[in-house]
Structures are given as C-alpha cells and as structure tokens.
Short mmCIF file of C-alpha atoms and ligand atoms in Angstrom, two decimals:
data_model
loop_
_atom_site.label_atom_id
_atom_site.label_comp_id
_atom_site.label_asym_id
_atom_site.label_seq_id
_atom_site.Cartn_x
_atom_site.Cartn_y
_atom_site.Cartn_z
CA MET A 91 0.09 -15.96 1.38
CA ASN A 92 1.50 -15.51 -2.20
CA THR A 93 -1.53 -14.06 -3.85
CA PRO A 94 -1.40 -10.11 -4.20
CA LYS A 95 -4.80 -8.62 -2.81
CA TYR A 96 -4.26 -5.75 -4.93
CA LYS A 97 -3.88 -5.44 -8.82
CA ARG A 98 -2.65 -1.79 -8.90
CA ILE A 99 -1.21 0.10 -6.05
CA MET A 100 0.40 3.43 -5.03
CA LEU A 101 3.70 3.20 -2.98
CA LYS A 102 4.56 6.35 -1.03
CA LEU A 103 8.25 6.33 0.20
CA SER A 104 9.54 8.90 2.43
CA GLY A 105 12.70 10.74 1.32
CA GLU A 106 14.21 9.60 4.72
CA SER A 107 13.64 6.08 3.75
CA LEU A 108 16.20 6.18 1.02
CA ALA A 109 18.89 7.75 3.58
CA GLY A 110 19.23 4.54 5.52
CA GLU A 111 21.13 4.84 8.89
CA GLN A 112 23.22 8.01 7.67
CA GLY A 113 19.87 9.92 7.69
CA PHE A 114 20.49 12.36 4.97
CA GLY A 115 21.09 11.77 1.17
CA ILE A 116 20.60 8.51 -0.70
CA ASP A 117 22.44 5.10 0.60
CA PHE A 118 22.08 3.06 -2.41
CA ASP A 119 22.45 -0.28 -0.06
CA THR A 120 19.13 1.01 1.20
CA VAL A 121 17.60 1.95 -2.18
CA ASN A 122 18.76 -1.31 -3.59
CA ARG A 123 16.72 -3.07 -0.80
CA ILE A 124 13.70 -1.35 -1.52
CA SER A 125 14.05 -2.05 -5.09
CA LYS A 126 14.36 -5.55 -4.77
CA GLU A 127 11.03 -5.52 -2.56
CA ILE A 128 9.22 -3.52 -5.44
CA LYS A 129 10.70 -6.29 -7.81
CA GLU A 130 9.15 -9.11 -5.87
CA ILE A 131 5.64 -7.55 -6.21
CA ILE A 132 6.05 -6.68 -9.89
CA ASP A 133 6.96 -10.09 -10.44
CA MET A 134 3.75 -11.10 -9.06
CA GLY A 135 1.97 -9.05 -11.61
CA VAL A 136 1.10 -6.02 -9.61
CA GLU A 137 1.27 -2.68 -11.10
CA VAL A 138 3.19 -0.14 -9.14
CA GLY A 139 3.04 3.48 -9.04
CA ALA A 140 5.35 5.12 -6.58
CA VAL A 141 5.72 8.64 -5.16
CA VAL A 142 8.99 9.63 -3.36
CA GLY A 143 9.51 12.29 -0.74
CA GLY A 144 12.47 14.78 -0.79
CA GLY A 145 13.21 14.98 2.89
CA ASN A 146 16.51 13.33 2.84
CA ILE A 147 17.96 16.05 0.54
CA TRP A 148 15.67 19.21 1.45
CA ARG A 149 13.62 19.89 4.52
CA GLY A 150 13.21 23.82 3.79
CA ARG A 151 9.87 24.22 5.42
CA SER A 152 10.88 24.14 8.70
CA SER A 153 14.03 26.39 8.05
CA GLY A 154 12.30 29.55 8.50
CA ASP A 155 15.06 31.25 6.14
CA MET A 156 13.02 31.58 3.13
CA ASP A 157 9.41 31.81 1.91
CA ARG A 158 7.48 28.63 1.50
CA THR A 159 7.11 28.76 -1.98
CA THR A 160 10.54 28.68 -2.83
CA ALA A 161 11.14 25.99 0.02
CA ASP A 162 8.73 23.80 -1.35
CA TYR A 163 9.89 24.12 -4.98
CA MET A 164 13.23 23.13 -3.73
CA GLY A 165 11.64 19.90 -2.16
CA MET A 166 9.84 19.12 -5.51
CA LEU A 167 13.47 19.21 -7.19
CA ALA A 168 14.76 16.92 -4.37
CA THR A 169 12.06 14.48 -5.08
CA CYS A 170 13.27 14.46 -8.84
CA ILE A 171 16.60 13.40 -7.57
CA ASN A 172 15.35 10.77 -5.25
CA ALA A 173 13.02 9.44 -8.48
CA MET A 174 16.10 9.18 -10.56
CA ALA A 175 18.11 7.08 -8.06
CA LEU A 176 15.13 4.79 -7.23
CA GLN A 177 14.75 4.47 -11.05
CA SER A 178 18.33 3.58 -11.72
CA SER A 179 18.15 1.08 -8.84
CA LEU A 180 15.26 -0.77 -10.13
CA GLU A 181 16.47 -0.82 -13.64
CA GLN A 182 19.66 -2.28 -12.42
CA LEU A 183 17.58 -5.36 -11.03
CA GLY A 184 15.82 -5.28 -14.79
CA VAL A 185 12.44 -3.46 -13.66
CA MET A 186 11.30 -1.42 -16.33
CA THR A 187 10.39 2.18 -15.14
CA ARG A 188 9.28 5.61 -16.12
CA VAL A 189 9.82 8.85 -14.23
CA GLN A 190 6.93 11.44 -14.71
CA THR A 191 7.49 14.69 -13.27
CA ALA A 192 4.77 17.29 -12.34
CA ILE A 193 7.03 20.10 -13.18
CA GLU A 194 8.17 19.96 -16.75
CA MET A 195 11.80 19.19 -17.25
CA LYS A 196 11.78 17.28 -20.57
CA GLU A 197 15.46 16.70 -20.67
CA VAL A 198 15.56 14.93 -17.55
CA ALA A 199 12.28 12.92 -17.38
CA GLU A 200 9.13 13.02 -19.22
CA PRO A 201 6.32 14.99 -18.16
CA TYR A 202 3.32 13.43 -16.21
CA ILE A 203 0.62 12.34 -18.66
CA ARG A 204 -2.06 10.42 -16.84
CA ARG A 205 -2.98 8.43 -19.94
CA LYS A 206 0.59 7.64 -20.65
CA ALA A 207 1.18 6.93 -16.93
CA VAL A 208 -1.34 4.09 -16.98
CA ARG A 209 -0.38 2.51 -20.24
CA HIS A 210 3.14 2.36 -18.51
CA LEU A 211 1.54 0.64 -15.54
CA GLU A 212 -0.39 -1.87 -17.92
CA LYS A 213 2.95 -2.66 -19.60
CA GLY A 214 4.51 -3.61 -16.09
CA ARG A 215 6.58 -0.57 -15.63
CA VAL A 216 6.83 1.22 -12.46
CA VAL A 217 5.97 4.68 -12.54
CA ILE A 218 7.72 6.96 -10.34
CA PHE A 219 5.77 10.33 -9.85
CA ALA A 220 8.41 13.06 -9.18
CA ALA A 221 7.92 16.84 -8.36
CA GLY A 222 4.99 16.22 -5.83
CA THR A 223 1.84 17.65 -7.51
CA GLY A 224 3.98 20.51 -9.06
CA ASN A 225 2.46 23.00 -6.57
CA PRO A 226 3.82 24.65 -3.16
CA TYR A 227 1.64 24.01 -0.23
CA PHE A 228 1.06 20.60 -1.17
CA SER A 229 2.90 17.49 0.51
CA THR A 230 4.23 14.68 -1.37
CA ASP A 231 1.71 12.69 0.60
CA THR A 232 -0.87 14.71 -1.27
CA ALA A 233 0.75 13.79 -4.63
CA ALA A 234 0.40 10.27 -3.63
CA ALA A 235 -3.16 10.91 -2.87
CA LEU A 236 -3.97 12.61 -5.95
CA ARG A 237 -1.74 10.45 -8.42
CA ALA A 238 -3.59 7.01 -6.70
CA ALA A 239 -6.90 8.51 -7.49
CA GLU A 240 -5.93 9.67 -11.20
CA ILE A 241 -4.32 6.18 -11.91
CA GLU A 242 -7.03 4.51 -9.96
CA ALA A 243 -4.91 2.59 -7.61
CA GLU A 244 -6.71 0.45 -5.25
CA VAL A 245 -4.70 1.04 -2.20
CA ILE A 246 -1.72 3.50 -0.80
CA LEU A 247 0.92 1.54 0.95
CA LEU A 248 2.31 4.25 3.10
CA ALA A 249 5.87 3.27 4.15
CA LYS A 250 6.92 4.53 7.29
CA LYS A 251 9.80 4.06 10.05
CA VAL A 252 6.95 2.90 12.61
CA ASP A 253 5.17 0.08 12.08
CA GLY A 254 1.59 1.58 12.08
CA VAL A 255 -0.41 4.35 13.54
CA TYR A 256 -0.28 4.71 17.43
CA ASP A 257 -2.64 6.67 19.88
CA SER A 258 0.67 8.38 20.87
CA ASP A 259 4.20 8.36 19.90
CA PRO A 260 5.42 4.81 20.38
CA ASN A 261 9.22 6.28 20.61
CA ILE A 262 8.01 8.65 23.71
CA ASN A 263 5.22 6.48 25.21
CA SER A 264 6.07 2.79 25.83
CA ASN A 265 2.21 2.27 26.50
CA ALA A 266 1.23 3.59 23.17
CA VAL A 267 -1.41 1.36 21.30
CA LYS A 268 -1.33 0.48 17.77
CA PHE A 269 -4.30 0.57 15.72
CA ASP A 270 -5.31 -2.10 13.50
CA LYS A 271 -8.18 -0.11 11.64
CA LEU A 272 -9.10 3.55 11.56
CA SER A 273 -11.36 5.61 9.71
CA PHE A 274 -10.55 8.68 8.11
CA THR A 275 -12.94 10.54 10.05
CA GLU A 276 -11.05 9.53 13.35
CA VAL A 277 -7.69 10.07 11.66
CA LEU A 278 -8.75 13.76 10.93
CA GLU A 279 -10.77 14.27 14.13
CA LYS A 280 -8.04 13.00 16.38
CA ASP A 281 -5.28 14.78 14.03
CA LEU A 282 -3.41 11.44 14.00
CA LYS A 283 -0.53 12.16 11.74
CA VAL A 284 -1.09 9.47 9.23
CA MET A 285 -0.59 11.83 6.23
CA ASP A 286 -1.53 15.44 6.37
CA SER A 287 -5.24 16.75 6.33
CA THR A 288 -5.13 17.41 2.55
CA ALA A 289 -3.99 14.02 1.73
CA SER A 290 -6.31 12.33 4.15
CA SER A 291 -9.54 13.92 3.02
CA LEU A 292 -8.44 13.35 -0.46
CA CYS A 293 -8.10 9.64 0.14
CA ARG A 294 -11.26 9.76 2.14
CA ASP A 295 -13.25 11.54 -0.39
CA ASN A 296 -12.12 9.11 -3.30
CA ASN A 297 -12.49 6.30 -0.88
CA ILE A 298 -8.74 5.04 -1.33
CA PRO A 299 -7.70 3.02 1.62
CA ILE A 300 -3.94 3.70 3.20
CA ILE A 301 -2.02 0.99 4.86
CA VAL A 302 0.78 2.32 7.03
CA PHE A 303 3.70 -0.10 7.82
CA ALA A 304 7.05 -0.17 8.62
CA LEU A 305 9.90 -0.56 5.48
CA ASP A 306 12.67 -1.51 7.72
CA GLU A 307 11.39 -5.04 8.19
CA PRO A 308 12.62 -6.87 5.08
CA GLY A 309 9.64 -8.40 3.14
CA ASN A 310 6.97 -6.07 4.35
CA ILE A 311 6.11 -4.63 1.01
CA LYS A 312 4.95 -8.15 -0.28
CA LYS A 313 3.44 -9.14 3.22
CA VAL A 314 0.96 -5.91 3.28
CA LEU A 315 0.01 -6.73 -0.34
CA CYS A 316 -0.69 -10.27 0.12
CA GLY A 317 -3.04 -9.14 3.03
CA GLU A 318 -1.10 -9.85 6.26
CA ASN A 319 -2.08 -7.88 9.04
CA ILE A 320 0.95 -6.20 9.99
CA GLY A 321 0.47 -2.43 9.80
CA THR A 322 -2.57 0.14 10.39
CA THR A 323 -5.25 0.28 7.63
CA VAL A 324 -7.05 3.67 7.26
CA GLY A 325 -10.38 3.49 5.38
CA ASN A 326 -13.80 4.46 5.05
CA PHE A 327 -15.05 2.21 7.66
P1 LIG B 517 5.30 3.26 -25.27
O1 LIG B 517 6.29 3.21 -26.55
O2 LIG B 517 4.19 3.74 -25.26
O3 LIG B 517 5.43 1.77 -24.43
O4 LIG B 517 6.06 4.10 -24.06
P2 LIG B 517 7.47 4.46 -24.18
O5 LIG B 517 7.88 5.23 -22.83
O6 LIG B 517 8.32 3.31 -24.42
O7 LIG B 517 7.77 5.28 -25.41
P3 LIG B 517 8.65 6.64 -25.58
O8 LIG B 517 8.78 6.52 -26.93
O9 LIG B 517 7.46 7.72 -25.15
O10 LIG B 517 9.78 6.84 -24.50
C1 LIG B 517 11.00 6.18 -24.74
C2 LIG B 517 11.99 6.75 -23.86
O11 LIG B 517 12.02 7.70 -23.64
C3 LIG B 517 11.37 6.11 -22.52
O12 LIG B 517 12.51 5.71 -21.65
C4 LIG B 517 10.68 7.49 -21.88
O13 LIG B 517 10.83 7.68 -20.23
C5 LIG B 517 11.74 8.46 -22.37
N1 LIG B 517 10.73 9.88 -22.50
C6 LIG B 517 9.57 9.95 -23.22
N2 LIG B 517 9.28 11.15 -23.17
C7 LIG B 517 10.12 11.79 -22.58
C8 LIG B 517 10.39 13.12 -22.32
O14 LIG B 517 9.60 13.94 -22.77
N3 LIG B 517 11.54 13.60 -21.69
C9 LIG B 517 12.59 12.46 -21.42
N4 LIG B 517 13.69 12.88 -20.78
N5 LIG B 517 12.22 11.24 -21.73
C10 LIG B 517 11.14 10.90 -22.30
#
C-alpha cells in the first residue's frame, strides 16, 4: 500500500487544523505533525499544492460587526499568516516550498502565477496558495477547487475534523451514517456541507474528485493517497 494513486494533488487544510487543541492561533506541534505527513508524500514523488484556510485567526464572516467584503479580506490575510507558518515548518524538515499569494504582497511572498506554480510543483516544491482566490465572497474551499483546476491536480484531499461525510452530524446523532462515495449532484441536492456550493460545483464541472478524511489520525494523508478507503470520496459517479 505504498504506491501513490495520484501524481499531483491539492491538499486543503482548514485554518482550525493548524490550531490544535487550543482551537485558536497556530500550534506549531500540530503544524509540524502535518508537515511531516506532507513530507512523507513528497518523498514518494507526489506533487503537492496546498490551500490553507484562516479560521484559526479570523472568523469575521459570522461576527456581524462589519461588512462582508472587509471581513473576507481580513480572512484572506489570515490565510497568508497560516501559509507562512506552514512554509516555515515544512522548510525546517527540508521540504522545498513556495508561497504564492492571490493578493499581491511581493515583499512577503511571490504573487500567484499559474505557470510558475506548475514549474515549482514539477521541481518537487510544495506550493502553498495563500489569500484565497483574492476575492471576497469566495471561500478557501473555492480557492482550493479553482487552483486544483488550474494546476490540473487529480484530486483534492479535504482534511477535516470528522472522518468523512455523514447523512447527519455524527457529533449530535450517534446513528449518523458515513458515506463511502457520493456524487456531487447528491452533495448539492441534499445540501451536505462538504464544501460550499461554489466549490462543489467547480469540482463537479471540472471533474475533480474530493476525498474527505480526518487529519487528526496520524498517517492519514499517506493512506488516502495510496487509495485506502478511509474517508468519503465525492465525484461524478
Ligand atoms: P526557478 O528558478 O524557476 O526554479 O524558481 P525559483 O522560485 O527558485 O526562482 P526565483 O528566482 O523566482 O525565486 C527565488 C526565491 O525568491 C524563492 O524563494 C521565491 O519564493 C522568492 N520569490 C520569487 N518571486 C518573489 C516575489 O515576488 N516576492 C517575494 N517575496 N519572493 C519572491
């Protein structure tokens, strides 16, 4: 089970996944653990693009205290902070990385240039796409879907707290049933909260499957990549 099923992937990490138990900010033990898992798949020759959310730093959208656009731009800046933390952690392990930002901030990181991103991937560098899509009203899930389409990633690995997609919330309903496979149409029709609908439709229209899995369990990134059936696969079935 050590042969990767995919050559180029997009890894979507939520901002919260970097916060560890503390639930806020950046917990470097947690980030380093994730980086080690990324290193494992880089060492297997897999090309890795990554999009990180920002919810561990800023959850402005639900605050109601400011307009949506401003809150979204603050969220985009939060993703840049997370991207730099992940970059630093990966580089301490000797993994080459590049951060590319959708909002130009040249002093901080290189701007997003698709062809450059692809060259970085071909050279074995992890490319961390920061600042979302650069636009308000779009989530980092949508950024992951968009960049995945652009760099021609074969799959999106969607790392979550739960180990897949359920028919109801497994934290509330102990009888919740986990799906092994789901179609995008079902996800959209049943309004299952895998990704937001913009991101889901983008993946459906561009035929990019998503594998939802739990990040908390060590070794899961490699398992998913090697085709172990541990989460829920969403695709055009
Ligand atoms: P290749 O030479 O094509 O393999 O790519 P490279 O990324 O090594 O080349 P480049 O000379 O573009 O980049 C060297 C370093 O500068 C890398 O760490 C890049 O991330 C960084 N870099 C490149 N462009 C920018 C930029 O616009 N802003 C910032 N802050 N860093 C940049």
